[in-house]
Short mmCIF file of C-alpha atoms in Angstrom, two decimals:
data_model
loop_
_atom_site.label_atom_id
_atom_site.label_comp_id
_atom_site.label_asym_id
_atom_site.label_seq_id
_atom_site.Cartn_x
_atom_site.Cartn_y
_atom_site.Cartn_z
CA MET V 1 -2.82 -3.62 20.93
CA ALA V 2 0.71 -5.06 20.72
CA PHE V 3 1.87 -8.66 20.44
CA ASP V 4 5.08 -10.58 19.80
CA GLN V 5 6.54 -10.18 16.28
CA VAL V 6 4.41 -7.10 15.59
CA GLN V 7 5.98 -4.57 13.23
CA LEU V 8 7.63 -1.87 15.31
CA LEU V 9 6.51 1.16 13.29
CA ASP V 10 2.92 -0.10 13.21
CA VAL V 11 2.90 0.54 16.96
CA THR V 12 5.22 3.50 17.40
CA GLY V 13 4.09 5.48 14.33
CA PRO V 14 0.51 6.07 15.52
CA ALA V 15 1.68 6.46 19.12
CA GLU V 16 4.09 9.21 18.05
CA VAL V 17 1.36 11.05 16.13
CA PHE V 18 -1.08 11.05 19.05
CA THR V 19 1.49 11.99 21.69
CA THR V 20 2.89 14.74 19.45
CA ALA V 21 -0.65 16.05 19.06
CA ASN V 22 -0.75 16.48 22.83
CA THR V 23 2.08 19.02 22.63
CA TYR V 24 -0.19 21.14 20.40
CA GLY V 25 -3.25 21.02 22.61
CA ALA V 26 -4.78 17.56 22.20
CA HIS V 27 -5.42 15.32 25.21
CA TYR V 28 -4.87 11.76 24.07
CA ASP V 29 -4.27 9.12 26.73
CA VAL V 30 -2.13 6.69 24.71
CA ARG V 31 -1.76 3.22 26.18
CA ILE V 32 -0.04 0.20 24.66
CA VAL V 33 -1.42 -3.11 25.87
CA SER V 34 -0.61 -6.74 25.16
CA VAL V 35 -2.44 -10.03 25.61
CA THR V 36 -0.39 -10.98 28.67
CA GLY V 37 0.32 -7.49 29.97
CA GLU V 38 4.02 -8.13 29.40
CA ASP V 39 6.44 -6.37 27.06
CA VAL V 40 6.56 -7.62 23.47
CA ARG V 41 9.44 -8.21 21.08
CA THR V 42 8.81 -6.74 17.64
CA SER V 43 9.77 -8.29 14.28
CA SER V 44 12.87 -6.07 14.22
CA GLY V 45 13.97 -7.43 17.60
CA VAL V 46 13.27 -4.19 19.46
CA ARG V 47 11.41 -4.74 22.72
CA VAL V 48 8.40 -2.49 23.35
CA GLY V 49 7.20 -1.77 26.86
CA VAL V 50 3.47 -1.96 27.45
CA ASP V 51 1.17 -0.33 29.98
CA GLY V 52 -0.62 -3.53 30.94
CA ASP V 53 -3.17 -5.96 29.59
CA VAL V 54 -6.57 -5.32 28.06
CA GLU V 55 -8.30 -5.38 31.44
CA SER V 56 -6.19 -2.40 32.56
CA LEU V 57 -8.00 -0.19 30.03
CA PRO V 58 -11.07 1.92 30.78
CA GLU V 59 -14.43 0.35 30.04
CA ARG V 60 -14.84 2.59 27.00
CA VAL V 61 -11.97 3.12 24.55
CA GLY V 62 -11.82 6.08 22.19
CA THR V 63 -9.70 4.55 19.43
CA LEU V 64 -8.42 1.00 19.10
CA VAL V 65 -5.35 0.68 16.86
CA VAL V 66 -4.47 -2.84 15.71
CA PRO V 67 -0.98 -3.26 14.18
CA GLY V 68 0.14 -6.17 12.06
CA CYS V 69 2.85 -8.75 11.66
CA VAL V 70 4.23 -10.67 8.70
CA PRO V 71 3.43 -13.47 8.23
CA TRP V 72 -0.10 -12.42 9.17
CA GLN V 73 -1.08 -16.07 9.70
CA ARG V 74 0.80 -16.00 12.98
CA ALA V 75 -1.46 -13.28 14.38
CA VAL V 76 -4.81 -14.67 13.20
CA ALA V 77 -3.90 -18.10 14.61
CA ASP V 78 -3.49 -16.59 18.10
CA ARG V 79 -7.00 -17.19 19.44
CA GLU V 80 -6.41 -15.24 22.64
CA LEU V 81 -5.29 -12.22 20.62
CA ILE V 82 -8.32 -12.49 18.33
CA ASP V 83 -10.75 -12.93 21.24
CA LEU V 84 -9.35 -9.95 23.13
CA THR V 85 -9.32 -7.81 20.00
CA THR V 86 -12.93 -8.78 19.33
CA ALA V 87 -13.86 -7.73 22.85
CA LEU V 88 -12.00 -4.42 22.41
CA THR V 89 -13.80 -3.64 19.14
CA GLU V 90 -17.06 -3.79 21.07
CA ARG V 91 -15.72 -1.33 23.66
CA SER V 92 -14.20 1.16 21.19
CA ARG V 93 -15.76 4.25 19.62
CA ARG V 94 -13.69 3.77 16.48
CA ILE V 95 -11.33 1.09 15.24
CA ALA V 96 -8.20 1.33 13.12
CA SER V 97 -5.61 -1.05 11.73
CA VAL V 98 -2.13 -0.59 10.29
CA CYS V 99 -0.74 -2.73 7.48
CA ALA V 100 -1.40 -6.45 8.16
CA GLY V 101 -3.45 -5.50 11.21
CA ALA V 102 -6.36 -5.61 8.74
CA PHE V 103 -6.09 -9.42 8.87
CA VAL V 104 -6.60 -9.37 12.64
CA LEU V 105 -9.68 -7.18 12.25
CA ALA V 106 -10.95 -9.37 9.41
CA GLU V 107 -10.59 -12.44 11.60
CA THR V 108 -12.82 -10.82 14.22
CA GLY V 109 -15.50 -10.29 11.57
CA VAL V 110 -15.79 -6.52 11.95
CA LEU V 111 -14.64 -5.93 8.37
CA ASP V 112 -17.31 -8.12 6.78
CA GLY V 113 -19.07 -6.10 4.10
CA ARG V 114 -16.77 -3.12 4.62
CA ARG V 115 -14.12 -1.51 2.44
CA ALA V 116 -10.59 -2.06 3.72
CA ALA V 117 -6.94 -1.45 2.84
CA THR V 118 -3.71 -3.21 3.70
CA HIS V 119 -0.15 -3.32 2.37
CA TRP V 120 -0.10 -3.57 -1.44
CA GLU V 121 1.76 -6.87 -1.26
CA LEU V 122 -1.02 -8.37 0.86
CA THR V 123 -4.21 -7.13 -0.82
CA GLY V 124 -4.66 -10.32 -2.81
CA GLU V 125 -4.15 -12.48 0.27
CA LEU V 126 -6.65 -10.43 2.27
CA ALA V 127 -9.25 -10.71 -0.47
CA THR V 128 -8.71 -14.47 -0.77
CA ALA V 129 -8.62 -15.25 2.94
CA TYR V 130 -11.59 -12.99 3.78
CA PRO V 131 -13.89 -12.78 0.74
CA LYS V 132 -16.52 -10.82 2.69
CA VAL V 133 -14.10 -7.89 2.96
CA VAL V 134 -14.16 -5.36 0.11
CA VAL V 135 -10.41 -4.94 -0.39
CA GLN V 136 -9.17 -1.74 -2.04
CA ALA V 137 -5.63 -1.93 -3.37
CA ASP V 138 -4.56 1.68 -3.98
CA PRO V 139 -5.69 3.94 -1.08
CA VAL V 140 -3.16 4.76 1.64
CA PHE V 141 -6.04 4.37 4.08
CA VAL V 142 -9.75 3.65 3.85
CA ARG V 143 -12.50 4.86 6.18
CA ASP V 144 -15.76 2.89 6.29
CA GLY V 145 -18.03 4.08 9.07
CA ASP V 146 -16.26 3.86 12.41
CA ILE V 147 -13.52 1.57 11.06
CA ALA V 148 -10.37 2.78 9.30
CA THR V 149 -7.71 0.56 7.77
CA SER V 150 -4.37 1.66 6.35
CA ALA V 151 -1.73 0.42 3.95
CA GLY V 152 1.78 -0.65 4.85
CA VAL V 153 3.81 0.48 7.84
CA THR V 154 4.25 4.28 7.51
CA ALA V 155 0.66 4.59 6.27
CA GLY V 156 -0.32 4.22 9.92
CA ILE V 157 1.09 7.72 10.37
CA ASP V 158 -1.11 9.04 7.54
CA LEU V 159 -4.16 7.41 9.08
CA SER V 160 -3.38 8.69 12.57
CA LEU V 161 -2.99 12.23 11.24
CA ALA V 162 -6.43 11.93 9.65
CA LEU V 163 -7.90 10.83 12.99
CA VAL V 164 -6.22 13.77 14.75
CA GLU V 165 -7.67 16.10 12.13
CA GLU V 166 -11.11 14.61 12.71
CA ASP V 167 -10.77 15.17 16.45
CA HIS V 168 -9.05 18.54 16.59
CA GLY V 169 -9.16 20.14 13.15
CA SER V 170 -6.74 20.62 10.29
CA ASP V 171 -4.59 23.30 11.94
CA LEU V 172 -3.53 21.07 14.82
CA ALA V 173 -3.04 18.06 12.53
CA ARG V 174 -0.93 20.19 10.21
CA SER V 175 1.26 21.22 13.13
CA VAL V 176 1.82 17.56 13.98
CA ALA V 177 2.68 16.73 10.37
CA ARG V 178 5.18 19.57 10.19
CA HIS V 179 6.79 18.53 13.47
CA LEU V 180 7.16 14.94 12.25
CA VAL V 181 8.31 16.14 8.81
CA VAL V 182 5.68 14.13 6.95
CA PHE V 183 3.01 14.93 4.39
CA MET V 184 -0.32 16.13 5.74
CA ALA V 185 -1.78 14.17 2.81
CA ARG V 186 0.58 11.86 0.96
CA PRO V 187 0.62 12.54 -2.80
CA GLY V 188 -0.60 9.51 -4.73
CA GLY V 189 -1.69 6.10 -3.54
CA GLN V 190 0.02 2.78 -2.96
CA SER V 191 0.31 1.98 -6.66
CA GLN V 192 3.42 4.14 -7.04
CA PHE V 193 5.23 1.86 -4.59
CA SER V 194 3.92 -1.48 -5.78
CA VAL V 195 5.00 -3.90 -8.44
CA ARG V 196 2.20 -3.95 -10.98
CA MET V 197 0.03 -7.01 -11.30
CA ALA V 198 2.34 -9.57 -12.85
CA PRO V 199 0.91 -11.42 -15.84
CA ARG V 200 0.22 -15.07 -15.27
CA GLU V 201 2.43 -17.69 -16.90
CA ALA V 202 1.12 -18.45 -20.38
CA GLN V 203 0.87 -22.03 -21.61
CA HIS V 204 -0.33 -21.46 -25.15
CA PRO V 205 2.68 -21.17 -27.52
CA ALA V 206 1.11 -18.32 -29.51
CA VAL V 207 0.59 -16.26 -26.35
CA ARG V 208 4.14 -16.89 -25.19
CA GLN V 209 5.42 -15.90 -28.62
CA ALA V 210 3.40 -12.69 -28.54
CA MET V 211 4.60 -11.81 -25.03
CA ASN V 212 8.21 -12.44 -26.00
CA ALA V 213 7.85 -10.22 -29.08
CA ILE V 214 6.34 -7.38 -27.04
CA ALA V 215 8.96 -7.62 -24.28
CA ALA V 216 11.81 -7.76 -26.80
CA ASP V 217 10.98 -4.34 -28.25
CA PRO V 218 8.23 -2.31 -26.59
CA ARG V 219 8.95 0.48 -29.11
CA ALA V 220 7.80 -1.65 -32.03
CA ASP V 221 4.46 -0.98 -33.71
CA CYS V 222 2.65 -3.54 -31.59
CA THR V 223 -0.97 -2.97 -32.56
CA PRO V 224 -3.40 -5.78 -31.65
CA ASP V 225 -3.72 -6.69 -35.33
CA GLY V 226 0.05 -6.58 -35.82
CA ILE V 227 0.69 -8.83 -32.82
CA ALA V 228 -1.97 -11.26 -34.02
CA ARG V 229 -0.46 -11.42 -37.52
CA HIS V 230 2.96 -12.04 -35.97
CA VAL V 231 1.72 -15.23 -34.30
CA GLY V 232 -0.63 -16.29 -37.06
CA LEU V 233 -3.95 -15.78 -35.25
CA SER V 234 -6.90 -13.44 -35.57
CA SER V 235 -6.92 -10.44 -33.26
CA ARG V 236 -10.11 -11.66 -31.58
CA HIS V 237 -8.70 -15.16 -31.00
CA LEU V 238 -5.42 -13.85 -29.57
CA THR V 239 -7.26 -11.44 -27.27
CA ARG V 240 -9.39 -14.29 -25.95
CA LEU V 241 -6.30 -16.44 -25.34
CA PHE V 242 -4.54 -13.53 -23.58
CA ARG V 243 -7.50 -12.93 -21.26
CA ASN V 244 -7.73 -16.61 -20.36
CA GLU V 245 -4.01 -17.23 -19.89
CA VAL V 246 -2.49 -13.90 -18.85
CA GLY V 247 -5.42 -12.11 -17.24
CA MET V 248 -5.20 -9.06 -19.50
CA THR V 249 -5.52 -8.09 -23.15
CA PRO V 250 -2.50 -7.84 -25.49
CA GLY V 251 -2.86 -4.06 -25.37
CA GLN V 252 -2.83 -4.04 -21.55
CA TYR V 253 0.23 -6.27 -21.50
CA LEU V 254 1.99 -3.98 -23.97
CA GLU V 255 1.20 -0.96 -21.82
CA SER V 256 2.54 -2.71 -18.71
CA VAL V 257 5.80 -3.55 -20.51
CA ARG V 258 6.19 0.03 -21.71
CA LEU V 259 5.44 1.37 -18.23
CA GLU V 260 8.07 -0.90 -16.70
CA ALA V 261 10.60 0.22 -19.31
CA ALA V 262 9.82 3.89 -18.61
CA GLN V 263 10.20 3.39 -14.85
CA ALA V 264 13.61 1.82 -15.33
CA LEU V 265 14.75 4.64 -17.62
CA LEU V 266 13.52 7.32 -15.21
CA GLU V 267 15.23 5.68 -12.25
CA ALA V 268 18.57 5.09 -13.95
CA GLY V 269 19.12 7.91 -16.43
CA ASN V 270 19.02 11.63 -17.03
CA ASP V 271 17.06 11.66 -20.29
CA SER V 272 14.13 14.04 -20.58
CA VAL V 273 10.57 12.82 -20.25
CA ASP V 274 10.16 13.18 -24.02
CA VAL V 275 13.15 10.94 -24.69
CA VAL V 276 12.04 8.38 -22.11
CA ALA V 277 8.57 8.29 -23.66
CA GLU V 278 10.10 7.61 -27.07
CA GLU V 279 12.53 4.98 -25.77
CA ALA V 280 9.81 3.15 -23.82
CA GLY V 281 7.50 3.03 -26.81
CA PHE V 282 4.82 5.48 -25.70
CA GLY V 283 5.44 7.74 -28.67
CA SER V 284 4.67 10.97 -26.82
CA ALA V 285 5.31 12.37 -23.36
CA GLU V 286 1.61 13.14 -22.98
CA THR V 287 0.63 9.51 -23.53
CA MET V 288 3.22 8.39 -20.99
CA ARG V 289 2.05 10.97 -18.46
CA ARG V 290 -1.52 9.76 -18.82
CA VAL V 291 -0.52 6.13 -18.22
CA PHE V 292 1.59 7.08 -15.19
CA GLN V 293 -1.26 9.10 -13.67
CA VAL V 294 -3.86 6.39 -14.23
CA THR V 295 -1.68 3.45 -13.14
CA LEU V 296 0.65 4.92 -10.52
CA GLY V 297 -1.14 8.09 -9.48
CA VAL V 298 1.91 10.30 -10.10
CA ALA V 299 3.50 12.10 -13.05
CA PRO V 300 6.74 10.73 -14.56
CA THR V 301 8.77 13.65 -13.18
CA ALA V 302 7.39 13.07 -9.68
CA TYR V 303 8.12 9.35 -9.97
CA ARG V 304 11.74 10.06 -10.89
CA ALA V 305 12.14 12.51 -8.00
CA ARG V 306 10.81 10.04 -5.45
CA PHE V 307 12.40 6.81 -6.54
CA ARG V 308 15.73 7.70 -8.05
CA THR V 309 17.66 8.81 -4.96
CA THR V 310 17.19 9.71 -1.31
CA ALA V 311 19.38 12.82 -1.66
CA PRO V 312 17.56 16.03 -2.66
CA GLN V 313 19.24 17.62 -5.68
CA GLY V 314 21.73 20.26 -4.67
CA ARG V 315 21.45 19.41 -0.96
CA PHE V 316 24.70 17.46 -0.60
CA GLN V 317 27.96 18.41 -2.29
CA LEU V 318 31.45 17.03 -2.00
CA SER V 319 34.06 19.37 -0.62
CA PRO V 320 36.92 20.16 -2.98
#
């Protein structure tokens, strides 16, 4: 299903996976349709040709893929799009969405009571706008029964590969992944790409003072008791204030500051993991590795390799 201002890769990514699968023995009949049956202009300005309208499809559809657009409010306000999508969900053996396409599915009601994913920047909005949907922030894609929803943009490729594997086995899906030069299974979840949950603005002067002290030197001995003494409160009282005003404990805030410092050091410098751990206040590389794995789903060395540069080490060299 395509519509004006849809994200281009939400449409072409899955289409490329399924049509590539055909070159390895699959038999997908991929059709792009729009509400009017006319071509659509994507958010990037690229025009996408369509095969017709919804009525041009067979009575039964194997897989419905619903892409998204940002802002998502534009799509869910299009009643004709929502009505036609609702009708298609009833005619489809399985249903999938890419990125903000989850909002379109949520508007039809098919995600009520189901687990769902969307782009990490939109998970909070999806949960707020559609409280009956069980939003999961980290997975690249989520399968709940016959409905699958994926994270942002390129995650539609990951999801489509999983559907190909379901239909035709891992060998064929692996061939498609190799041809497209993508991971068969992406290492880690969305968290490694996202900005961590930002602490809320604090109003209480003691909380602001504590946050400023932590941010000023994450390497300092910032134990809960030490922070509390610094601002003249009991540890229990400060923790209660932090939970109410910031949405996390002083210890959690400290860890988030140290994690952010470590990310910046890994992205910008050449220091070893041990040095980065010391500079960021973790004390040991093992402690830092544990926090990276739990929070971001990747090790510090893997984070540096993925986010520091697009050029593989040793691949490109200047001629003398």
